[in-house]
Coordinates of C-alpha atoms in Angstrom, one line a residue:
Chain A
X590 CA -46.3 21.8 -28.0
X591 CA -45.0 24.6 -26.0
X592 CA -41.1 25.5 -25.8
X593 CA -41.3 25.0 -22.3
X594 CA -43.0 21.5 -22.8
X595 CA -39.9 20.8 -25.3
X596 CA -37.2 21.7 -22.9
X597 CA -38.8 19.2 -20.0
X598 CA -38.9 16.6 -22.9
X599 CA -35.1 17.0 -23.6
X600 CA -34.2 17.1 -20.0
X601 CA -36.3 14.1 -19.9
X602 CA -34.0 12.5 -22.5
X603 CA -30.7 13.5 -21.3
X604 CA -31.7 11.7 -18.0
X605 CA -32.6 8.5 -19.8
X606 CA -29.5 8.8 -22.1
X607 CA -27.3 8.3 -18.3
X608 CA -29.0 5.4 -17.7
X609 CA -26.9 4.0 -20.5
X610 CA -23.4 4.9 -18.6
X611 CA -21.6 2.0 -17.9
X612 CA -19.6 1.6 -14.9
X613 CA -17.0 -0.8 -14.9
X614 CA -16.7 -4.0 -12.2
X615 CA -13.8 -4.7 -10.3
X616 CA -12.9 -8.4 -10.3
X617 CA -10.1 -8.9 -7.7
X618 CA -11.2 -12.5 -7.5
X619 CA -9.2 -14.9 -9.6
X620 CA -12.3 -16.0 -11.5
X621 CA -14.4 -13.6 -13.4
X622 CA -15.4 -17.0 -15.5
X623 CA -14.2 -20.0 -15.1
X624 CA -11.0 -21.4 -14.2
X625 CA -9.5 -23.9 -17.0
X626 CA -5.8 -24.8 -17.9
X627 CA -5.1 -23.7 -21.5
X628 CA -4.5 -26.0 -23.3
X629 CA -0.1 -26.6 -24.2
X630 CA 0.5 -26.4 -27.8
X631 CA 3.9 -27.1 -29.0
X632 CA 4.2 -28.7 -32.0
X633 CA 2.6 -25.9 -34.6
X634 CA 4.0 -22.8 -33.8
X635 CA 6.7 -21.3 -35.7
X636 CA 8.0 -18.2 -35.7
X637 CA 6.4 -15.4 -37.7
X638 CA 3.2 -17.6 -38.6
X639 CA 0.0 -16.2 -36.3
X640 CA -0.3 -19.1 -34.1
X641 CA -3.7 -20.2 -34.0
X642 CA -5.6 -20.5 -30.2
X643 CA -9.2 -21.4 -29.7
X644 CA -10.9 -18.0 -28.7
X645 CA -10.8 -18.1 -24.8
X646 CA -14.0 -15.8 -23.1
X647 CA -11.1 -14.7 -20.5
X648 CA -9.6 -12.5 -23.3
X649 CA -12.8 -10.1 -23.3
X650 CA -13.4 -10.2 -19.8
X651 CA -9.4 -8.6 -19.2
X652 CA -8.7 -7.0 -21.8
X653 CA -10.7 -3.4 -21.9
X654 CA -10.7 -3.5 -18.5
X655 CA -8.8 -0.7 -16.4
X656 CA -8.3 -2.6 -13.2
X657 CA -7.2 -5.9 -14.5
X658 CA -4.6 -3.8 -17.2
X659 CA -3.1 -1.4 -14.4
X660 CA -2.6 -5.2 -12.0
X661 CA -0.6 -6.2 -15.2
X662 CA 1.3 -3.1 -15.1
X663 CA 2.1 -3.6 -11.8
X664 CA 3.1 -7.3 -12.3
X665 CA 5.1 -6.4 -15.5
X666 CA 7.5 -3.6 -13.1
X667 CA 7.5 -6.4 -9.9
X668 CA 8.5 -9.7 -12.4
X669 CA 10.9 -7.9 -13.8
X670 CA 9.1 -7.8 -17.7
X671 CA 11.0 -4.6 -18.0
X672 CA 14.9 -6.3 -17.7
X673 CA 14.6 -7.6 -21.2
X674 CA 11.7 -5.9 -23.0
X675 CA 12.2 -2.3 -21.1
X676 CA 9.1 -0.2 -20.8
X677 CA 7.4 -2.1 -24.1
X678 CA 10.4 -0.6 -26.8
X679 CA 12.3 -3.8 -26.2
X680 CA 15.9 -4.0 -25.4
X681 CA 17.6 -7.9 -24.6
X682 CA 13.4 -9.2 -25.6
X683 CA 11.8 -7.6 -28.4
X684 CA 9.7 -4.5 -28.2
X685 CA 6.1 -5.0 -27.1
X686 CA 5.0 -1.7 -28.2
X687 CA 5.3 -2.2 -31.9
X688 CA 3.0 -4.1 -34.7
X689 CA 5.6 -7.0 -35.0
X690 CA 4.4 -10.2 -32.9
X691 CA 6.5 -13.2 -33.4
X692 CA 4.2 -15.8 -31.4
X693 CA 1.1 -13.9 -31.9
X694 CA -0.8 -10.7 -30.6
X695 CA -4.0 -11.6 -29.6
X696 CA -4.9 -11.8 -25.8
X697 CA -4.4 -16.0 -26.0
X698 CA -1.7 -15.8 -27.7
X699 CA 0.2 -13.7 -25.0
X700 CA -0.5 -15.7 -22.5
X701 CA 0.3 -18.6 -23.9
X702 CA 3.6 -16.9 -24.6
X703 CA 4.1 -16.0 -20.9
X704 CA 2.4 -19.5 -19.5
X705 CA 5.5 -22.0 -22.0
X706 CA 8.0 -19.8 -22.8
X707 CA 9.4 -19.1 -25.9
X708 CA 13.1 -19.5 -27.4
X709 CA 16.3 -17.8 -27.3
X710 CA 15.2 -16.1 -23.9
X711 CA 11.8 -16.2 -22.7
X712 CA 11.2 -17.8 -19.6
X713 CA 8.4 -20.2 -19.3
X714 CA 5.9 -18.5 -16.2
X715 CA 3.9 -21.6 -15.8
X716 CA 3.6 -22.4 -11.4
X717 CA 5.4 -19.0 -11.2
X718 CA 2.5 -16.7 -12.1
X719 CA -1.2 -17.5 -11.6
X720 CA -3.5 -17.4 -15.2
X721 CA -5.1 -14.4 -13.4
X722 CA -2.2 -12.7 -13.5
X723 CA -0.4 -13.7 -16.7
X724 CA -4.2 -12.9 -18.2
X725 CA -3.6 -9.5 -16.8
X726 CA -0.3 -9.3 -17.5
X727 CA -1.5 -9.9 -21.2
X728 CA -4.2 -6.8 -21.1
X729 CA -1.3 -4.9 -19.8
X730 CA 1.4 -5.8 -22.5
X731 CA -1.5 -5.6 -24.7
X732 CA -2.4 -1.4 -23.6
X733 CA 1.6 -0.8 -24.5
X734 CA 0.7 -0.5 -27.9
X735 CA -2.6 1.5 -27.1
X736 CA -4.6 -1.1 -28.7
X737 CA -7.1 -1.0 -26.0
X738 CA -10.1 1.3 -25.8
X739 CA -8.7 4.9 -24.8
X740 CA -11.2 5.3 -21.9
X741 CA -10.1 2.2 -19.8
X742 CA -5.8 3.4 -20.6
X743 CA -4.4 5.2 -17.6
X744 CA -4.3 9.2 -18.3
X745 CA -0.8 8.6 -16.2
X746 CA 2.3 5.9 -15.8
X747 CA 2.7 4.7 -12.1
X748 CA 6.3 5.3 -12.5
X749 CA 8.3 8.7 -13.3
X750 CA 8.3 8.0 -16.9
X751 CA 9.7 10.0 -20.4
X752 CA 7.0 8.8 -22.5
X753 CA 3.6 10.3 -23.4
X754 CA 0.4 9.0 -21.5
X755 CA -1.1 6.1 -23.1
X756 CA -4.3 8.0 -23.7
X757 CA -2.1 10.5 -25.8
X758 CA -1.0 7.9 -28.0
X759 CA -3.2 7.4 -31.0
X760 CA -4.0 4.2 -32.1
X761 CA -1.8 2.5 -35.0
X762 CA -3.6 0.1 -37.7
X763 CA -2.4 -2.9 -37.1
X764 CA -0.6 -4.5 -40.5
X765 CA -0.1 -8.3 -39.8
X766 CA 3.2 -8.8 -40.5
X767 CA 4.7 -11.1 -43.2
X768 CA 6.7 -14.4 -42.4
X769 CA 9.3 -12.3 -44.4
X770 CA 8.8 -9.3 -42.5
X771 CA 9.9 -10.4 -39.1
X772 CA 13.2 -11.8 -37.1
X773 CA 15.5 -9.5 -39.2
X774 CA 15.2 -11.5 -42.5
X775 CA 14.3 -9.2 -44.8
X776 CA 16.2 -6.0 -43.2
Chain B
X1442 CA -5.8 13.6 20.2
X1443 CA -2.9 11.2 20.5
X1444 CA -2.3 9.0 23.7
X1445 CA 0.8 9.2 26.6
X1446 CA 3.1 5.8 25.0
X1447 CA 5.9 8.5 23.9
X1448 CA 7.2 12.0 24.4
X1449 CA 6.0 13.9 21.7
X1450 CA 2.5 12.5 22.7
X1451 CA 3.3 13.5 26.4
X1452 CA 4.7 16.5 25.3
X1453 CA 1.3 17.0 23.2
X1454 CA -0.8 16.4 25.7
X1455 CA 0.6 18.8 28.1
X1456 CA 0.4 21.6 25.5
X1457 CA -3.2 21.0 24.5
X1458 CA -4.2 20.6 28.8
X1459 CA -2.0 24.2 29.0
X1460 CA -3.7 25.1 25.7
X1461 CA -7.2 24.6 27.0
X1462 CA -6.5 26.1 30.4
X1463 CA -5.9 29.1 29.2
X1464 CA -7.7 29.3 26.4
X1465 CA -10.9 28.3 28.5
X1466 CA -10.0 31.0 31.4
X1467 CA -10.3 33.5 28.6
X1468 CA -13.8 32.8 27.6
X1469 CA -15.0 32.6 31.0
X1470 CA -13.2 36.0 31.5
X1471 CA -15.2 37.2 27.8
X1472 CA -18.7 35.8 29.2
X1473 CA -18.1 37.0 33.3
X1474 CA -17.1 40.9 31.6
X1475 CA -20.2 40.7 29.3
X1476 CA -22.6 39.9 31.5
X1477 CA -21.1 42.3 34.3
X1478 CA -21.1 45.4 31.6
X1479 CA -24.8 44.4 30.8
X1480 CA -25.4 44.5 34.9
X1481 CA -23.5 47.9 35.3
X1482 CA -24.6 49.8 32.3
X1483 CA -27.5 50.7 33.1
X1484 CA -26.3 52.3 36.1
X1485 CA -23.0 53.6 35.8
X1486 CA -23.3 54.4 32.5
X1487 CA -21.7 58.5 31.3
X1488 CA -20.8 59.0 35.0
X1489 CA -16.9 59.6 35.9
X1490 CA -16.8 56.1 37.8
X1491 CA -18.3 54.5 34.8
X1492 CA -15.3 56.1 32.4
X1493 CA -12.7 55.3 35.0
X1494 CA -14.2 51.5 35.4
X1495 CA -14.0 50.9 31.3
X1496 CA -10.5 52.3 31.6
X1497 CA -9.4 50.1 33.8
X1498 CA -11.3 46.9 32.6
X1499 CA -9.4 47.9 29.2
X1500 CA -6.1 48.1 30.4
X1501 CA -6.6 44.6 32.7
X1502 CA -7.9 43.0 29.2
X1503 CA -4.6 43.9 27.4
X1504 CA -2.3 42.5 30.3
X1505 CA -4.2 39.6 30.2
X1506 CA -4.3 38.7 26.8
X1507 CA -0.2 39.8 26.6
X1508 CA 0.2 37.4 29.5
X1509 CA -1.9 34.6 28.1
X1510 CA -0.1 34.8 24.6
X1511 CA 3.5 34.8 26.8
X1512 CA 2.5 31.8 28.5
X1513 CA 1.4 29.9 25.5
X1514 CA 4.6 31.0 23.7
X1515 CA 6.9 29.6 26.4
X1516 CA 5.5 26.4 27.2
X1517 CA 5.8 25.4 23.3
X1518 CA 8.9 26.5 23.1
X1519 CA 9.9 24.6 26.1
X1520 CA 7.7 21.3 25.0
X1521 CA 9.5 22.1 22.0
X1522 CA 13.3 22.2 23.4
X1523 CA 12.6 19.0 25.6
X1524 CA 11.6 17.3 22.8
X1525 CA 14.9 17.9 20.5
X1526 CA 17.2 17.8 23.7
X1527 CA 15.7 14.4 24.9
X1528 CA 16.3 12.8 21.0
X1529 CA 19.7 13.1 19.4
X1530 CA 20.2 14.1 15.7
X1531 CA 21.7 10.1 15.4
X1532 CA 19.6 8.2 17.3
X1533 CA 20.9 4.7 18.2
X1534 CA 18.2 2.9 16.5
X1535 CA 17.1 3.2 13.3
X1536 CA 14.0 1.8 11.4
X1537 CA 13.4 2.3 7.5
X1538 CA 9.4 1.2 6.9
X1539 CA 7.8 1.3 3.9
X1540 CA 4.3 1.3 2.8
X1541 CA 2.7 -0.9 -0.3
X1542 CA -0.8 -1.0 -1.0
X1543 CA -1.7 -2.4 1.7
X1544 CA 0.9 -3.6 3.7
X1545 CA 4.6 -2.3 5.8
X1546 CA 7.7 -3.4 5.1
X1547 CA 10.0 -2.8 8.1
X1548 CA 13.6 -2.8 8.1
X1549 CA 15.8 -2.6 11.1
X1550 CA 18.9 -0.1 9.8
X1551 CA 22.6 -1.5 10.6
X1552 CA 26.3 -0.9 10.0
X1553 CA 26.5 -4.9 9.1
X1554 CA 24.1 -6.0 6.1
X1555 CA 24.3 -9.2 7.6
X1556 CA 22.6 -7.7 11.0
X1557 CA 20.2 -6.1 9.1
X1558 CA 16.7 -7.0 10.2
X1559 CA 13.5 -7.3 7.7
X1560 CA 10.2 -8.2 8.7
X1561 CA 6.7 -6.9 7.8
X1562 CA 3.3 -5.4 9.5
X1563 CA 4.9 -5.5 12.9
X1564 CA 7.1 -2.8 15.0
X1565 CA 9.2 -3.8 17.9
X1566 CA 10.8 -0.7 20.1
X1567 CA 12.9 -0.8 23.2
X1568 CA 11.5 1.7 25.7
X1569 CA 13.8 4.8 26.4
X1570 CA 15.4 4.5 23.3
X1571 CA 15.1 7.2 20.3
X1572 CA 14.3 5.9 17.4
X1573 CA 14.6 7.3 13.7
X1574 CA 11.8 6.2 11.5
X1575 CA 12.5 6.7 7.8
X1576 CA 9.9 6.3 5.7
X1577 CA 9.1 5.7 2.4
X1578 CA 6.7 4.5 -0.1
X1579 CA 6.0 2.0 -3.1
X1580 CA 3.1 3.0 -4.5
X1581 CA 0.8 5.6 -3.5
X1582 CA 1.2 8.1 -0.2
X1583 CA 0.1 6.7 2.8
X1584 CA 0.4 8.0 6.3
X1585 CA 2.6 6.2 8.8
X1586 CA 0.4 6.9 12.7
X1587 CA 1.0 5.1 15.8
X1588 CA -1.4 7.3 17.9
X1589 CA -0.2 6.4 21.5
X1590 CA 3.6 7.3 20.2
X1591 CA 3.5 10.3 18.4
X1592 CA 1.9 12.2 15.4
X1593 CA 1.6 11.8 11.9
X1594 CA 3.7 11.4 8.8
X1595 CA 3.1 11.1 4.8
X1596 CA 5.2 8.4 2.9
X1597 CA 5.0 9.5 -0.6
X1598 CA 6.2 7.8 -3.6
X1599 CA 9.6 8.6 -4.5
X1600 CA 10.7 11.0 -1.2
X1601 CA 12.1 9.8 2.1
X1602 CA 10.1 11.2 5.5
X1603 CA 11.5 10.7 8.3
X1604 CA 10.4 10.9 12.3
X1605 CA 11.8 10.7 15.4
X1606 CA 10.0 8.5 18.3
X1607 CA 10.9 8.3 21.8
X1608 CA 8.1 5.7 23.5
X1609 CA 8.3 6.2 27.4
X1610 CA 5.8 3.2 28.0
X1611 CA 6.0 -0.1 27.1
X1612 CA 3.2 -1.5 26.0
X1613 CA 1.1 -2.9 22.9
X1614 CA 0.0 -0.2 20.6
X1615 CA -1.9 0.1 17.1
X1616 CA -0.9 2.0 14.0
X1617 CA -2.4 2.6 11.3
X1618 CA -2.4 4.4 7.9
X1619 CA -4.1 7.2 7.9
X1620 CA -4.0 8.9 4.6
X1621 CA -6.6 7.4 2.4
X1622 CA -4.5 5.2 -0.2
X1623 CA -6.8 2.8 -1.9
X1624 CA -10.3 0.2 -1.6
X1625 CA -7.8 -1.5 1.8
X1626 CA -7.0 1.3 3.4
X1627 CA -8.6 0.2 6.5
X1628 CA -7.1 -3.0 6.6
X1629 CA -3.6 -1.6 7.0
X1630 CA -2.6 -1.5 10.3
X1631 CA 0.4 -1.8 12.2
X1632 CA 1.4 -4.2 15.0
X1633 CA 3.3 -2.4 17.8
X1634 CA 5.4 -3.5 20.6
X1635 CA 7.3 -1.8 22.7
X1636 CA 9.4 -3.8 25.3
X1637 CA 12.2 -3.3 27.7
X1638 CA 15.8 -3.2 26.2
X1639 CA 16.5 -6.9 27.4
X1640 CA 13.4 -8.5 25.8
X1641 CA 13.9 -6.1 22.7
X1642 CA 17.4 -7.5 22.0
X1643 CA 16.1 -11.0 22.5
X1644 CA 13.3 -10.6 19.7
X1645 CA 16.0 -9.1 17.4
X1646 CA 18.3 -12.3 17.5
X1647 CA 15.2 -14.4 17.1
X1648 CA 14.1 -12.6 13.9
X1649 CA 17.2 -12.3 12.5
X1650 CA 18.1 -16.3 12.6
X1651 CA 16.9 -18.0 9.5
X1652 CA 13.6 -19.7 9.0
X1653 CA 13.0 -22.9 10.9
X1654 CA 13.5 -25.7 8.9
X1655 CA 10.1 -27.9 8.5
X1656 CA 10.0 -30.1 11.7
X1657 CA 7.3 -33.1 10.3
X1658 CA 7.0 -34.8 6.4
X1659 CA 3.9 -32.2 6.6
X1660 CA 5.8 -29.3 7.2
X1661 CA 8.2 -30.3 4.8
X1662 CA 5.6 -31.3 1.6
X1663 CA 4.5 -27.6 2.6
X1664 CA 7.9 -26.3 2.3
X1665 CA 8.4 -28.0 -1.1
X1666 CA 4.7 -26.3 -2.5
X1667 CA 6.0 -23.3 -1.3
X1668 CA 9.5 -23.2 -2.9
X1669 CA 7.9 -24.6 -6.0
X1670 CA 5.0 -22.8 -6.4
X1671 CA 3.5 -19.0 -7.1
X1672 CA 4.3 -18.3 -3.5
X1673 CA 8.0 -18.0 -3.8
X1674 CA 7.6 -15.3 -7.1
X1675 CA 6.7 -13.2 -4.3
X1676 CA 7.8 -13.4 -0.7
X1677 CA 10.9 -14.1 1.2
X1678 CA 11.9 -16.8 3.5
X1679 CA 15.6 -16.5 4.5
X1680 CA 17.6 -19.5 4.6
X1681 CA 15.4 -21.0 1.6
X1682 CA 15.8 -20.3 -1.8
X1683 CA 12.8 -18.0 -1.9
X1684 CA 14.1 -14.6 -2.1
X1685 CA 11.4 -12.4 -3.9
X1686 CA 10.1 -9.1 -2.4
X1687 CA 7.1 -8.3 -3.4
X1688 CA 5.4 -9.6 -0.9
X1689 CA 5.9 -9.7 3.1
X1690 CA 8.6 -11.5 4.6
X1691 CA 7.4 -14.8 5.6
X1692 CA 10.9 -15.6 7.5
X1693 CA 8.9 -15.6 11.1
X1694 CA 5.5 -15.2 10.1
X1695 CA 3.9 -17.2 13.0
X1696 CA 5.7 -15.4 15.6
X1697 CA 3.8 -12.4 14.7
X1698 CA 0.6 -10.9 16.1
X1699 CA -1.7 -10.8 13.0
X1700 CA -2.2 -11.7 9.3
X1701 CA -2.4 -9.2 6.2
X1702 CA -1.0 -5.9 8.1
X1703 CA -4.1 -6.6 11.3
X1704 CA -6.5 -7.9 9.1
X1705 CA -7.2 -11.2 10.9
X1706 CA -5.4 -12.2 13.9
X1707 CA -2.7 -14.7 13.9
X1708 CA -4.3 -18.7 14.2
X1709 CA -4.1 -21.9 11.9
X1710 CA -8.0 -21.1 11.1
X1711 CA -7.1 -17.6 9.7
X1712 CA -4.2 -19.0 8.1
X1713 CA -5.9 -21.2 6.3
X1714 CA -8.3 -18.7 5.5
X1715 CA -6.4 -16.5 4.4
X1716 CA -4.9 -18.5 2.0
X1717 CA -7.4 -20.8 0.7
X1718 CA -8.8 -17.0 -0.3
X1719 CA -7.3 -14.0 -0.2
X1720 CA -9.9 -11.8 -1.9
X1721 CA -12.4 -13.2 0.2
X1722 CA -11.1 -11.4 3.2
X1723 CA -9.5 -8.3 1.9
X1724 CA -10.7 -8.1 -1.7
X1725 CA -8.0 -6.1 -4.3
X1726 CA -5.0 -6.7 -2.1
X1727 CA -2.1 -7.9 -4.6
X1728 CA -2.3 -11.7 -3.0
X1729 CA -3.6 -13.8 -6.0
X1730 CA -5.9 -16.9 -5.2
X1731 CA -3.7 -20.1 -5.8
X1732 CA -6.4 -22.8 -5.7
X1733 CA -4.6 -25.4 -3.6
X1734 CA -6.7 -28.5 -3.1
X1735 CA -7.3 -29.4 0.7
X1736 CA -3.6 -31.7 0.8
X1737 CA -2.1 -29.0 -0.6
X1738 CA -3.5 -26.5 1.7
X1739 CA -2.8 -28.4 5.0
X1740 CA 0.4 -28.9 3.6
X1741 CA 1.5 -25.3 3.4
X1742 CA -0.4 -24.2 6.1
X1743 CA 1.9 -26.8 8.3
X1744 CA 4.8 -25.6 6.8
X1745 CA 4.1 -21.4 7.5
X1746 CA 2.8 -22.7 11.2
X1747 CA 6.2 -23.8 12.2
X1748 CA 7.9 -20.2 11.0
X1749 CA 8.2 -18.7 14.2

């Protein structure tokens, strides 16, 4: 095989290695699968134990997804998210930026958070908010602790903003925190 | 090229027709000269009359092109100076509009909060009156353009542009955004009016009274759907409880000319349309899809009909 031959071949290859590139879709629509009402728990939660929720196929289709987490981010600046839990380092609420999840981390678990409500502050969003966007809200609180895939994180904050782009911020193992660990108990 | 509704666009005009008169006599002057040197050449050419006729052709070139420039240099300084002497630096009127993807928000300016006027998507002016038109953005920089008034402007994120309009016509006009800000850029227009000083004053007392109260049980199970629901998180109705502003100003929404900044004019079906599915029409704007059931639907619908 000549050298000349070779080169075509690799060209060749690079061309079918773009085929791979994946563009993402932009849902605006309130139904990328599915609308159903989650389900209200309120008997087994307790604060500091992961609360268990049923694995919802929303949760992949919004979070990892650029437009549905920078609609969050707007939402979180226009309901007002920031008066208690600032830009995610918490002030009144608890910070959203850190490892430490009282009701839960995962995707379901926020928005179950958002849709009830949660003691000592939290307001309940339920008929205020439509799942769409407490489901984006969710992707967006989620991105604050750059949890996310970096490619789909904005390279800049909508906002003036002190802090470092979220694509600049490298991602944190998360440690599940101990019952002990959390609401100030053992500190 | 913008249209004759105000003075700058008069003013405008009148430059460019001076611009192109002069301008055009030039080239005819460039083309009539060539072909004229091309005809003579051959004979005249290194004979004494030939010298003295470039000579002179020369120095009538230079006096017309320092004539031409002297013309052009007057007439925009004196479109210039009848623009700033017809407008004051305080006009009476002033109008503070701000763009969000992909909608205005228009507030009429006043010494008394109580007096002061919002509304959305729609722009009333009283002919012969100067207006100052502050603008502003939310989001991302848009371009405020009402071509039968007067030029462009930018309103960019976290600056305040201003521009002064003086419309001479009354009339209906369009505007429209014209700085490319996002997948509805298109679908952001404005609705503009511009009225006699009488009818101008009337619409201002209208819009600044509080919403109608809901006239039939319909209207009012609408009302209740739309206190109690997502709808109120966002918009504003004054003299309800809704108060959010996010969203347009629904206070006389029916009164107005056109739905979602020009998208779809202003009837129940389009109503209805819009809100049994707000992507559908103008996919991405920030109006989520509710899912009312038909009851519901007629309900509200009722309810925003009787908002004039």
């Amino acid at each position: 095989m000549s050298s000349r031959c070779r080169a075509r071949l690799a060209a060749l290859a690079a061309l079918a290695l773009l085929s791979a590139c994946d563009r993402e879709e932009r849902q605006s629509r309130a139904q990328p699968v599915p609308e159903t009402l989650p389900t209200p728990r309120q008997s087994i939660l307790q604060p500091g134990v992961p609360a268990r929720t049923a694995a919802d196929p929303r949760a992949r289709a919004y979070e990892n997804n650029s437009y549905q987490m920078s609609q969050g981010q707007l939402l979180y600046q226009k309901m007002n998210c920031s008066g208690c839990h600032a830009h995610g380092g918490g002030g009144m609420g608890p910070a959203l930026s850190d490892a430490e999840w009282r009701y839960g981390g995962s995707m379901e678990e926020i928005v179950a958070t958002i849709d009830q409500g949660r003691p000592n502050g939290m307001p309940s969003w339920r008929g205020k908010l439509t799942e769409q966007q407490m489901w984006q809200l969710a992707a967006y609180v989620r991105s604050l602790s750059a949890q996310p895939r970096q490619d789909v994180l904005s390279s800049r904050p909508d906002a003036p903003s002190s802090t470092e782009p979220a694509t600049l911020q490298s991602r944190q193992p998360v440690v599940p925190s101990s019952p002990a660990g959390v609401q100030g108990t053992s500190r | 090229m913008t249209g004759g509704g105000g003075l700058q666009g008069e003013q405008f005009n009148r430059l460019f027709t001076l611009f192109m008169g002069i301008t055009g006599f030039f080239y005819v002057l460039v083309i009539v000269g060539m072909l004229a040197g091309i005809a003579i050449r051959g004979r005249a050419a290194g004979t004494e009359r030939g010298e003295r006729l470039a000579r002179t052709a020369l120095l009538g070139w230079i006096a017309a092109v320092v004539l031409g420039l002297t013309v052009l240099t007057v007439g925009s300084y004196a479109s210039e100076r009848r623009v700033s002497a017809a407008i004051p630096a305080r006009p009476p009127l002033e109008v503070q509009i701000t763009a969000n993807q992909w909608w205005w928000d228009i507030t009429y300016k006043n010494a008394v909060p109580a007096n002061e006027l919002r509304t959305a998507n729609e722009l009333h002016l009283p002919v012969g009156v100067p207006v100052k038109v502050t603008l502003k953005s939310n989001d991302v920089i848009h371009s405020f353009w009402i071509p039968s008034l007067a030029g462009k402007q930018d309103l960019i994120p976290g600056r305040v542009n201003d521009l002064l309009l003086l419309p001479t016509r009354t009339g209906q006009f369009r505007g429209q955004c014209a700085e490319f800000c996002g997948t509805q850029h298109a679908h952001m227009a404005l609705d503009v009016t511009v009225e006699p000083v009488a009818s101008f004053r009337r619409w201002q007392q209208a819009q600044l009274a509080p919403a109608a109260p809901p006239s039939t049980p319909l209207a009012q199970a609408g009302h209740d759907l739309v206190m109690s629901q997502q709808c109120a998180s966002c918009h504003a109705i004054a003299g309800t409880p809704a108060s959010a502003r996010f969203g347009p100003d629904l206070t006389h929404l029916a009164s107005r000319r056109s739905i979602a900044a020009g998208t779809l004019p202003m009837t129940r079906g389009h109503l209805y349309a819009w809100i049994a599915d707000p992507q559908g029409v103008k996919p991405g704007n920030n109006m989520p899809y509710i899912g009312f059931d038909s009851a519901k639907l007629h309900a509200v619908v009722a309810y925003l009909q009787g908002l004039k």
